[in-house]
PDB file of C-alpha atoms in Angstrom:
ATOM      1  CA  MET X 284      25.480   1.012  28.339  1.00  0.00           C
ATOM      2  CA  ASN X 285      24.637   4.518  27.144  1.00  0.00           C
ATOM      3  CA  GLU X 286      20.976   5.382  26.827  1.00  0.00           C
ATOM      4  CA  PRO X 287      19.687   6.798  23.563  1.00  0.00           C
ATOM      5  CA  ASP X 288      18.779  10.461  23.319  1.00  0.00           C
ATOM      6  CA  ALA X 289      15.100  10.843  24.122  1.00  0.00           C
ATOM      7  CA  ASN X 290      14.724  14.488  23.099  1.00  0.00           C
ATOM      8  CA  ALA X 291      12.149  13.762  20.410  1.00  0.00           C
ATOM      9  CA  MET X 292       9.842  12.219  23.005  1.00  0.00           C
ATOM     10  CA  ASN X 293      11.018  14.142  26.056  1.00  0.00           C
ATOM     11  CA  ASP X 294       8.446  16.765  27.010  1.00  0.00           C
ATOM     12  CA  ASP X 295       8.219  15.309  30.548  1.00  0.00           C
ATOM     13  CA  ALA X 296       6.277  12.178  31.348  1.00  0.00           C
ATOM     14  CA  ASP X 297       3.483  14.160  33.014  1.00  0.00           C
ATOM     15  CA  PRO X 298       1.734  16.609  30.673  1.00  0.00           C
ATOM     16  CA  SER X 299       0.415  18.608  33.631  1.00  0.00           C
ATOM     17  CA  ALA X 300       4.010  19.438  34.601  1.00  0.00           C
ATOM     18  CA  THR X 301       4.296  21.730  31.569  1.00  0.00           C
ATOM     19  CA  GLY X 302       0.725  23.010  31.629  1.00  0.00           C
ATOM     20  CA  ALA X 303      -0.214  20.843  28.661  1.00  0.00           C
ATOM     21  CA  THR X 304      -3.646  19.338  28.620  1.00  0.00           C
ATOM     22  CA  GLY X 305      -4.203  15.719  27.818  1.00  0.00           C
ATOM     23  CA  PRO X 306      -6.747  13.032  28.441  1.00  0.00           C
ATOM     24  CA  GLY X 307      -8.067  12.588  31.952  1.00  0.00           C
ATOM     25  CA  ILE X 308      -6.525   9.827  34.028  1.00  0.00           C
ATOM     26  CA  ARG X 309      -9.652   7.670  33.734  1.00  0.00           C
ATOM     27  CA  GLU X 310      -9.413   7.826  29.941  1.00  0.00           C
ATOM     28  CA  VAL X 311      -5.695   7.000  30.148  1.00  0.00           C
ATOM     29  CA  VAL X 312      -6.437   3.960  32.325  1.00  0.00           C
ATOM     30  CA  ARG X 313      -9.270   2.782  30.063  1.00  0.00           C
ATOM     31  CA  ASP X 314      -7.085   3.116  26.970  1.00  0.00           C
ATOM     32  CA  LEU X 315      -4.104   1.321  28.508  1.00  0.00           C
ATOM     33  CA  THR X 316      -6.338  -1.409  29.916  1.00  0.00           C
ATOM     34  CA  GLY X 317      -7.890  -1.919  26.499  1.00  0.00           C
ATOM     35  CA  HIS X 318      -4.484  -2.376  24.891  1.00  0.00           C
ATOM     36  CA  LEU X 319      -2.351  -3.955  27.606  1.00  0.00           C
ATOM     37  CA  GLY X 320      -4.856  -5.399  30.079  1.00  0.00           C
ATOM     38  CA  PRO X 321      -5.569  -4.603  33.720  1.00  0.00           C
ATOM     39  CA  THR X 322      -2.708  -6.653  35.136  1.00  0.00           C
ATOM     40  CA  LEU X 323      -0.002  -4.732  33.250  1.00  0.00           C
ATOM     41  CA  VAL X 324      -1.693  -1.417  34.045  1.00  0.00           C
ATOM     42  CA  ALA X 325      -1.668  -2.286  37.743  1.00  0.00           C
ATOM     43  CA  VAL X 326       1.976  -3.379  37.612  1.00  0.00           C
ATOM     44  CA  MET X 327       3.087  -0.198  35.845  1.00  0.00           C
ATOM     45  CA  ALA X 328       1.221   1.860  38.444  1.00  0.00           C
ATOM     46  CA  GLY X 329       2.936  -0.017  41.256  1.00  0.00           C
ATOM     47  CA  HIS X 330      -0.023  -2.093  42.463  1.00  0.00           C
ATOM     48  CA  ARG X 331      -0.444  -5.832  42.845  1.00  0.00           C
ATOM     49  CA  ASP X 332      -4.231  -5.966  42.404  1.00  0.00           C
ATOM     50  CA  PRO X 333      -5.213  -5.995  38.709  1.00  0.00           C
ATOM     51  CA  GLY X 334      -8.742  -5.007  39.759  1.00  0.00           C
ATOM     52  CA  ILE X 335      -7.438  -1.556  40.661  1.00  0.00           C
ATOM     53  CA  ALA X 336      -7.310  -0.606  36.964  1.00  0.00           C
ATOM     54  CA  GLY X 337     -11.046  -1.200  36.649  1.00  0.00           C
ATOM     55  CA  GLN X 338     -11.678   0.885  39.736  1.00  0.00           C
ATOM     56  CA  TRP X 339      -9.603   3.774  38.410  1.00  0.00           C
ATOM     57  CA  ALA X 340     -11.400   3.604  35.065  1.00  0.00           C
ATOM     58  CA  ARG X 341     -14.819   4.191  36.681  1.00  0.00           C
ATOM     59  CA  ASP X 342     -15.841   7.782  37.291  1.00  0.00           C
ATOM     60  CA  ALA X 343     -17.019   7.264  40.878  1.00  0.00           C
ATOM     61  CA  GLN X 344     -13.781   5.691  42.113  1.00  0.00           C
ATOM     62  CA  PRO X 345     -10.699   7.348  43.657  1.00  0.00           C
ATOM     63  CA  ASP X 346      -7.833   8.503  41.465  1.00  0.00           C
ATOM     64  CA  PRO X 347      -4.648   6.417  41.352  1.00  0.00           C
ATOM     65  CA  GLY X 348      -2.502   8.939  43.206  1.00  0.00           C
ATOM     66  CA  ARG X 349       0.169  11.263  41.884  1.00  0.00           C
ATOM     67  CA  SER X 350       3.048   8.792  41.509  1.00  0.00           C
ATOM     68  CA  ALA X 351       0.914   6.089  39.886  1.00  0.00           C
ATOM     69  CA  GLU X 352      -0.724   8.664  37.632  1.00  0.00           C
ATOM     70  CA  SER X 353       2.657   9.905  36.441  1.00  0.00           C
ATOM     71  CA  ARG X 354       3.745   6.357  35.540  1.00  0.00           C
ATOM     72  CA  LEU X 355       0.443   5.655  33.774  1.00  0.00           C
ATOM     73  CA  ARG X 356       0.693   8.862  31.757  1.00  0.00           C
ATOM     74  CA  LEU X 357       4.217   7.886  30.744  1.00  0.00           C
ATOM     75  CA  ALA X 358       2.992   4.453  29.651  1.00  0.00           C
ATOM     76  CA  HIS X 359       0.107   6.011  27.725  1.00  0.00           C
ATOM     77  CA  ARG X 360       2.377   8.456  25.957  1.00  0.00           C
ATOM     78  CA  VAL X 361       4.858   5.758  24.978  1.00  0.00           C
ATOM     79  CA  TRP X 362       2.022   3.457  23.880  1.00  0.00           C
ATOM     80  CA  ALA X 363       0.580   6.176  21.625  1.00  0.00           C
ATOM     81  CA  VAL X 364       3.916   6.889  19.949  1.00  0.00           C
ATOM     82  CA  LEU X 365       4.958   3.252  19.513  1.00  0.00           C
ATOM     83  CA  SER X 366       1.592   1.997  18.306  1.00  0.00           C
ATOM     84  CA  ALA X 367       1.399   4.832  15.770  1.00  0.00           C
ATOM     85  CA  ALA X 368       4.905   4.048  14.492  1.00  0.00           C
ATOM     86  CA  GLU X 369       4.961   0.258  14.753  1.00  0.00           C
ATOM     87  CA  GLY X 370       1.370  -0.954  15.193  1.00  0.00           C
ATOM     88  CA  ASP X 371      -0.482  -2.229  18.248  1.00  0.00           C
ATOM     89  CA  GLU X 372       0.947  -5.768  18.268  1.00  0.00           C
ATOM     90  CA  VAL X 373       4.574  -4.648  18.052  1.00  0.00           C
ATOM     91  CA  ALA X 374       3.949  -2.006  20.716  1.00  0.00           C
ATOM     92  CA  ARG X 375       2.418  -4.605  23.046  1.00  0.00           C
ATOM     93  CA  LEU X 376       5.357  -6.957  22.529  1.00  0.00           C
ATOM     94  CA  TRP X 377       7.777  -4.082  23.149  1.00  0.00           C
ATOM     95  CA  PHE X 378       6.154  -3.345  26.518  1.00  0.00           C
ATOM     96  CA  LEU X 379       6.477  -7.003  27.554  1.00  0.00           C
ATOM     97  CA  GLY X 380       9.888  -7.952  26.216  1.00  0.00           C
ATOM     98  CA  ALA X 381      13.309  -7.751  27.813  1.00  0.00           C
ATOM     99  CA  ASN X 382      14.903  -4.560  26.554  1.00  0.00           C
ATOM    100  CA  PRO X 383      18.658  -4.025  26.167  1.00  0.00           C
ATOM    101  CA  TRP X 384      18.222  -0.255  26.611  1.00  0.00           C
ATOM    102  CA  LEU X 385      16.655  -0.992  30.007  1.00  0.00           C
ATOM    103  CA  ASP X 386      19.353  -3.329  31.320  1.00  0.00           C
ATOM    104  CA  GLY X 387      17.413  -6.376  30.154  1.00  0.00           C
ATOM    105  CA  ILE X 388      14.140  -5.714  31.968  1.00  0.00           C
ATOM    106  CA  SER X 389      10.815  -5.035  30.282  1.00  0.00           C
ATOM    107  CA  PRO X 390       9.451  -1.523  29.793  1.00  0.00           C
ATOM    108  CA  VAL X 391       6.549  -2.523  32.064  1.00  0.00           C
ATOM    109  CA  GLU X 392       9.039  -3.132  34.886  1.00  0.00           C
ATOM    110  CA  ALA X 393      11.007   0.036  34.112  1.00  0.00           C
ATOM    111  CA  ILE X 394       7.815   2.112  34.179  1.00  0.00           C
ATOM    112  CA  ALA X 395       6.872   0.542  37.530  1.00  0.00           C
ATOM    113  CA  GLN X 396      10.323   1.580  38.807  1.00  0.00           C
ATOM    114  CA  GLY X 397       9.717   5.156  37.659  1.00  0.00           C
ATOM    115  CA  ARG X 398      12.524   5.158  35.086  1.00  0.00           C
ATOM    116  CA  ALA X 399      10.833   7.671  32.785  1.00  0.00           C
ATOM    117  CA  GLN X 400      13.899   8.930  30.911  1.00  0.00           C
ATOM    118  CA  SER X 401      15.183   5.411  30.313  1.00  0.00           C
ATOM    119  CA  VAL X 402      11.808   4.266  28.996  1.00  0.00           C
ATOM    120  CA  LEU X 403      11.510   7.292  26.718  1.00  0.00           C
ATOM    121  CA  GLY X 404      15.008   6.642  25.394  1.00  0.00           C
ATOM    122  CA  ALA X 405      14.268   2.960  24.798  1.00  0.00           C
ATOM    123  CA  ALA X 406      11.076   3.837  22.945  1.00  0.00           C
ATOM    124  CA  GLN X 407      12.924   6.353  20.800  1.00  0.00           C
ATOM    125  CA  ALA X 408      15.555   3.731  19.997  1.00  0.00           C
ATOM    126  CA  MET X 409      12.791   1.346  18.918  1.00  0.00           C
ATOM    127  CA  ILE X 410      11.191   3.938  16.652  1.00  0.00           C
ATOM    128  CA  GLU X 411      14.547   4.847  15.129  1.00  0.00           C
ATOM    129  CA  ASP X 412      15.452   1.149  14.777  1.00  0.00           C
ATOM    130  CA  ARG X 413      18.683   1.632  16.721  1.00  0.00           C
ATOM    131  CA  HIS X 414      20.384  -1.436  18.132  1.00  0.00           C
ATOM    132  CA  THR X 415      22.676  -1.743  21.120  1.00  0.00           C
ATOM    133  CA  GLY X 416      25.509  -3.177  19.096  1.00  0.00           C
TER     134      GLY X 416
END
């Protein structure tokens, strides 16, 4: 299956890669946890312990690490775009549901696998109301 063009959302998953400034990782984690819960945040970051999200959200705790941070920033970016376009409930369901643009897995799983371009393309398809058929 061909992936949709993600150019409208494709400025790289990690804002620091282009010199752009964005929210700190602790703010990203707090925001995602507030919307999606600590378990999904941990899964997207590649961790099994949902308590890790709470640790990352606190200022005195270690950072999640570069790879996990990149995935969390991707999730945060996609969340912001989808929730603005479709509303929080639809965005939450999108993150959880099987997605045809992602070979039938959920965006949460695809983010955990580091499939940034695929996730961005799937989100763009959702916003543009494109279907696989």
